[in-house]
CSV table of C-alpha atoms in Angstrom, one decimal:
chain,number,residue,atom,x,y,z
A,1,UNK,CA,-3.9,-9.4,-13.0
A,2,UNK,CA,-4.2,-5.7,-12.7
A,3,UNK,CA,-1.0,-3.8,-13.4
A,4,UNK,CA,0.0,-0.4,-12.4
A,5,UNK,CA,3.2,1.2,-13.7
A,6,UNK,CA,5.1,4.3,-12.7
A,7,UNK,CA,7.6,6.4,-14.6
A,8,UNK,CA,10.3,7.1,-13.9
A,9,UNK,CA,11.4,4.4,-11.5
A,10,UNK,CA,14.2,6.6,-10.3
A,11,UNK,CA,14.9,10.3,-10.7
A,12,UNK,CA,17.5,12.7,-9.4
A,13,UNK,CA,16.8,16.4,-9.6
A,14,UNK,CA,18.4,19.6,-8.4
A,15,UNK,CA,17.0,21.6,-5.5
A,16,UNK,CA,14.5,24.2,-6.8
A,17,UNK,CA,13.4,22.3,-9.9
A,18,UNK,CA,10.1,20.4,-10.4
A,19,UNK,CA,9.7,16.8,-11.2
A,20,UNK,CA,6.8,14.9,-12.6
A,21,UNK,CA,5.9,11.3,-11.8
A,22,UNK,CA,3.4,9.3,-13.9
A,23,UNK,CA,1.2,6.5,-12.7
A,24,UNK,CA,-0.7,4.4,-15.3
A,25,UNK,CA,-3.2,1.6,-15.0
A,26,UNK,CA,-2.2,-0.7,-17.8
A,27,UNK,CA,-5.2,-3.1,-18.1
A,28,UNK,CA,-8.0,-1.5,-16.3
A,29,UNK,CA,-9.7,1.9,-15.9
A,30,UNK,CA,-9.1,3.7,-12.7
A,31,UNK,CA,-11.5,6.5,-11.6
A,32,UNK,CA,-9.6,6.9,-8.4
A,33,UNK,CA,-5.9,6.9,-7.8
A,34,UNK,CA,-3.9,7.3,-4.6
A,35,UNK,CA,-0.5,8.7,-4.0
A,36,UNK,CA,1.7,7.6,-1.1
A,37,UNK,CA,5.1,8.7,0.2
A,38,UNK,CA,7.5,6.5,2.1
A,39,UNK,CA,10.6,7.7,3.9
A,40,UNK,CA,13.4,5.2,4.7
A,41,UNK,CA,12.4,2.6,7.4
A,42,UNK,CA,9.0,4.1,7.7
A,43,UNK,CA,5.6,3.0,6.6
A,44,UNK,CA,3.7,4.3,3.6
A,45,UNK,CA,1.8,7.6,4.2
A,46,UNK,CA,-1.2,8.5,2.1
A,47,UNK,CA,-0.7,11.9,0.5
A,48,UNK,CA,-3.8,12.4,-1.6
A,49,UNK,CA,-6.7,10.8,-3.4
A,50,UNK,CA,-7.4,11.8,-7.0
A,51,UNK,CA,-10.6,11.3,-8.9
A,52,UNK,CA,-10.6,11.4,-12.7
A,53,UNK,CA,-11.7,14.8,-13.9
A,54,UNK,CA,-11.8,16.5,-10.5
A,55,UNK,CA,-9.5,18.0,-8.0
A,56,UNK,CA,-7.5,15.8,-5.7
A,57,UNK,CA,-8.2,15.5,-2.0
A,58,UNK,CA,-5.1,15.9,0.1
A,59,UNK,CA,-4.5,14.4,3.5
A,60,UNK,CA,-3.9,16.7,6.5
A,61,UNK,CA,-0.4,18.2,6.4
A,62,UNK,CA,0.2,17.7,2.7
A,63,UNK,CA,0.8,20.9,0.8
A,64,UNK,CA,-1.4,20.9,-2.3
A,65,UNK,CA,0.5,23.7,-4.0
A,66,UNK,CA,3.8,21.7,-3.6
A,67,UNK,CA,2.4,18.3,-4.7
A,68,UNK,CA,0.3,18.9,-7.8
A,69,UNK,CA,-1.8,16.0,-8.8
A,70,UNK,CA,-3.6,15.7,-12.2
A,71,UNK,CA,-5.9,12.8,-13.1
A,72,UNK,CA,-6.9,13.7,-16.6
A,73,UNK,CA,-7.8,10.3,-17.9
A,74,UNK,CA,-9.0,6.9,-16.6
A,75,UNK,CA,-5.6,5.4,-16.9
A,76,UNK,CA,-3.2,8.2,-16.0
A,77,UNK,CA,-2.5,10.3,-12.9
A,78,UNK,CA,0.6,12.5,-12.4
A,79,UNK,CA,2.3,13.9,-9.3
A,80,UNK,CA,4.4,16.9,-9.8
A,81,UNK,CA,6.7,17.9,-7.0
A,82,UNK,CA,7.3,21.6,-7.4
A,83,UNK,CA,10.4,23.5,-6.3
A,84,UNK,CA,11.8,20.3,-4.8
A,85,UNK,CA,14.1,20.3,-1.8
A,86,UNK,CA,16.3,17.6,-0.3
A,87,UNK,CA,13.6,16.9,2.3
A,88,UNK,CA,11.3,15.8,-0.5
A,89,UNK,CA,13.6,13.0,-1.3
A,90,UNK,CA,11.5,9.9,-0.8
A,91,UNK,CA,9.9,6.8,-2.3
A,92,UNK,CA,6.6,7.8,-4.0
A,93,UNK,CA,4.1,5.0,-4.7
A,94,UNK,CA,0.8,5.3,-6.6
A,95,UNK,CA,-2.2,3.1,-6.4
A,96,UNK,CA,-5.2,2.7,-8.7
A,97,UNK,CA,-8.7,1.5,-8.0
A,98,UNK,CA,-10.1,-0.8,-10.6
A,99,UNK,CA,-13.4,0.8,-11.6
A,100,UNK,CA,-14.6,-2.2,-13.6
A,101,UNK,CA,-14.1,-5.0,-11.1
A,102,UNK,CA,-14.3,-5.1,-7.3
A,103,UNK,CA,-12.9,-1.6,-7.0
A,104,UNK,CA,-9.7,-3.0,-5.4
A,105,UNK,CA,-6.6,-0.9,-5.1
A,106,UNK,CA,-3.5,-2.1,-7.0
A,107,UNK,CA,-0.1,-0.6,-6.3
A,108,UNK,CA,2.6,0.6,-8.6
A,109,UNK,CA,6.3,-0.3,-8.2
A,110,UNK,CA,7.2,3.1,-6.8
A,111,UNK,CA,9.5,6.0,-7.8
A,112,UNK,CA,12.6,6.9,-5.9
A,113,UNK,CA,13.1,10.7,-5.9
A,114,UNK,CA,16.5,12.1,-4.8
A,115,UNK,CA,16.8,15.9,-4.6
A,116,UNK,CA,20.4,17.2,-4.5
B,1,UNK,CA,-10.9,2.4,9.7
B,2,UNK,CA,-10.0,0.3,12.8
B,3,UNK,CA,-6.4,0.4,14.0
B,4,UNK,CA,-4.2,-2.6,14.1
B,5,UNK,CA,-1.2,-3.7,16.3
B,6,UNK,CA,1.6,-5.8,15.0
B,7,UNK,CA,5.0,-6.8,16.4
B,8,UNK,CA,7.7,-4.6,14.8
B,9,UNK,CA,9.9,-7.5,13.7
B,10,UNK,CA,10.0,-11.3,13.6
B,11,UNK,CA,12.3,-13.9,12.1
B,12,UNK,CA,11.8,-17.4,10.8
B,13,UNK,CA,13.9,-20.2,9.5
B,14,UNK,CA,13.7,-20.9,5.8
B,15,UNK,CA,11.3,-23.8,5.1
B,16,UNK,CA,9.4,-23.3,8.3
B,17,UNK,CA,6.0,-21.8,8.7
B,18,UNK,CA,6.0,-18.0,9.5
B,19,UNK,CA,3.1,-17.0,11.7
B,20,UNK,CA,2.5,-13.2,11.8
B,21,UNK,CA,0.0,-12.0,14.4
B,22,UNK,CA,-2.2,-8.9,14.2
B,23,UNK,CA,-4.5,-7.4,16.9
B,24,UNK,CA,-7.6,-5.4,15.7
B,25,UNK,CA,-9.7,-5.3,18.8
B,26,UNK,CA,-11.8,-2.3,17.6
B,27,UNK,CA,-12.7,-3.9,14.3
B,28,UNK,CA,-16.3,-3.1,13.1
B,29,UNK,CA,-18.8,-5.7,11.9
B,30,UNK,CA,-18.4,-4.6,8.2
B,31,UNK,CA,-14.6,-4.4,8.2
B,32,UNK,CA,-12.5,-7.1,6.6
B,33,UNK,CA,-8.9,-8.0,7.5
B,34,UNK,CA,-6.4,-7.5,4.7
B,35,UNK,CA,-2.8,-8.4,4.5
B,36,UNK,CA,-0.2,-6.8,2.2
B,37,UNK,CA,3.6,-7.1,2.1
B,38,UNK,CA,6.3,-4.8,0.8
B,39,UNK,CA,9.6,-6.2,-0.4
B,40,UNK,CA,12.4,-3.7,-0.1
B,41,UNK,CA,12.1,-0.8,-2.6
B,42,UNK,CA,9.0,-2.2,-4.2
B,43,UNK,CA,5.3,-1.4,-4.1
B,44,UNK,CA,3.0,-3.2,-1.7
B,45,UNK,CA,1.6,-6.6,-2.8
B,46,UNK,CA,-1.8,-7.9,-1.9
B,47,UNK,CA,-1.7,-11.3,0.0
B,48,UNK,CA,-5.1,-12.2,1.3
B,49,UNK,CA,-8.2,-10.9,3.0
B,50,UNK,CA,-11.1,-12.2,5.0
B,51,UNK,CA,-14.1,-11.4,7.1
B,52,UNK,CA,-14.5,-14.1,9.7
B,53,UNK,CA,-13.8,-17.4,8.1
B,54,UNK,CA,-10.3,-18.7,7.6
B,55,UNK,CA,-9.0,-18.1,4.1
B,56,UNK,CA,-6.3,-19.8,2.1
B,57,UNK,CA,-4.8,-19.0,-1.3
B,58,UNK,CA,-1.6,-19.9,-3.1
B,59,UNK,CA,0.4,-17.4,-1.0
B,60,UNK,CA,-0.8,-17.8,2.5
B,61,UNK,CA,-3.5,-18.7,5.0
B,62,UNK,CA,-5.4,-16.2,7.2
B,63,UNK,CA,-6.8,-17.3,10.5
B,64,UNK,CA,-9.3,-15.0,12.2
B,65,UNK,CA,-10.3,-15.6,15.7
B,66,UNK,CA,-14.0,-16.1,16.4
B,67,UNK,CA,-14.4,-12.7,18.1
B,68,UNK,CA,-12.5,-11.2,15.1
B,69,UNK,CA,-10.3,-9.2,17.5
B,70,UNK,CA,-7.1,-10.7,16.1
B,71,UNK,CA,-5.8,-12.7,13.2
B,72,UNK,CA,-2.7,-14.6,12.1
B,73,UNK,CA,-1.1,-14.7,8.6
B,74,UNK,CA,0.6,-18.0,7.9
B,75,UNK,CA,3.2,-18.4,5.3
B,76,UNK,CA,3.4,-22.2,5.3
B,77,UNK,CA,6.9,-22.7,3.9
B,78,UNK,CA,8.9,-19.5,4.2
B,79,UNK,CA,11.6,-18.8,1.7
B,80,UNK,CA,14.2,-16.1,1.5
B,81,UNK,CA,12.0,-14.2,-1.0
B,82,UNK,CA,9.4,-13.8,1.8
B,83,UNK,CA,11.6,-11.4,3.6
B,84,UNK,CA,9.5,-8.2,3.6
B,85,UNK,CA,7.4,-5.9,5.7
B,86,UNK,CA,3.9,-7.3,6.3
B,87,UNK,CA,1.0,-5.0,6.9
B,88,UNK,CA,-2.3,-6.0,8.5
B,89,UNK,CA,-5.1,-3.6,7.6
B,90,UNK,CA,-8.7,-3.6,8.5
B,91,UNK,CA,-11.2,-1.8,6.3
B,92,UNK,CA,-14.5,-1.8,4.6
B,93,UNK,CA,-14.1,-3.4,1.2
B,94,UNK,CA,-14.0,-0.9,-1.6
B,95,UNK,CA,-17.0,-2.5,-3.3
B,96,UNK,CA,-19.1,-1.5,-0.3
B,97,UNK,CA,-17.7,2.0,0.2
B,98,UNK,CA,-16.5,4.4,-2.5
B,99,UNK,CA,-14.5,6.1,0.3
B,100,UNK,CA,-12.5,3.0,1.2
B,101,UNK,CA,-8.8,3.6,1.0
B,102,UNK,CA,-5.8,1.7,2.4
B,103,UNK,CA,-4.1,3.3,5.4
B,104,UNK,CA,-0.9,1.5,6.4
B,105,UNK,CA,0.3,1.0,10.0
B,106,UNK,CA,3.9,0.2,11.0
B,107,UNK,CA,3.8,-3.5,9.9
B,108,UNK,CA,6.0,-6.4,10.9
B,109,UNK,CA,9.4,-6.7,9.4
B,110,UNK,CA,9.9,-10.4,8.7
B,111,UNK,CA,13.3,-11.8,8.2
B,112,UNK,CA,13.8,-15.3,6.9
B,113,UNK,CA,17.1,-16.8,7.9
B,114,UNK,CA,18.8,-19.5,5.8
């Protein structure tokens, strides 16, 4: 089946620094990738949609200058949390749409970000 | 995409069938019912989806009412590993809409007791 990986699985960073999370589709090409955020005991919230080679589309209320998304290839999207603060601590999950099949979305295992 | 309503939590004895309900009274004619689950600290996992006929796969069965306003996900023999949050989502399949994306509601937290 379609596999999506994320790296790192866990990251701890200091307040004010930036951290990059990678999302890769391992066995399929993804022209579209999605980034979600999940706070403890809450549901997943869609942050943005990225299309390969173009700018990401952010959901209402998500700061595009704080959450930089790059989708430079058909198998890789990155999310950079800039100037991270403790309130950015969350579980970040990416999802990739299979461009060669039924266009279904497959989810990565998530990245736990802790900002101290 | 249409909104869904699910009970916040349920529990089920191990080995018994777990029946998870979902209301989607505003579902459109071209929207399908999808089910995903999320085990703690993992990414969501696809379970099953359907339009109007009942569906079954190796994980679960999906029963959709004739008016399509509600559905039930059935895990026939629940195990402890089925403990998770289950999300019912209605949406147009991505093959039919390039704009299709998955929006999660609150889901049902299913606990399986030994």
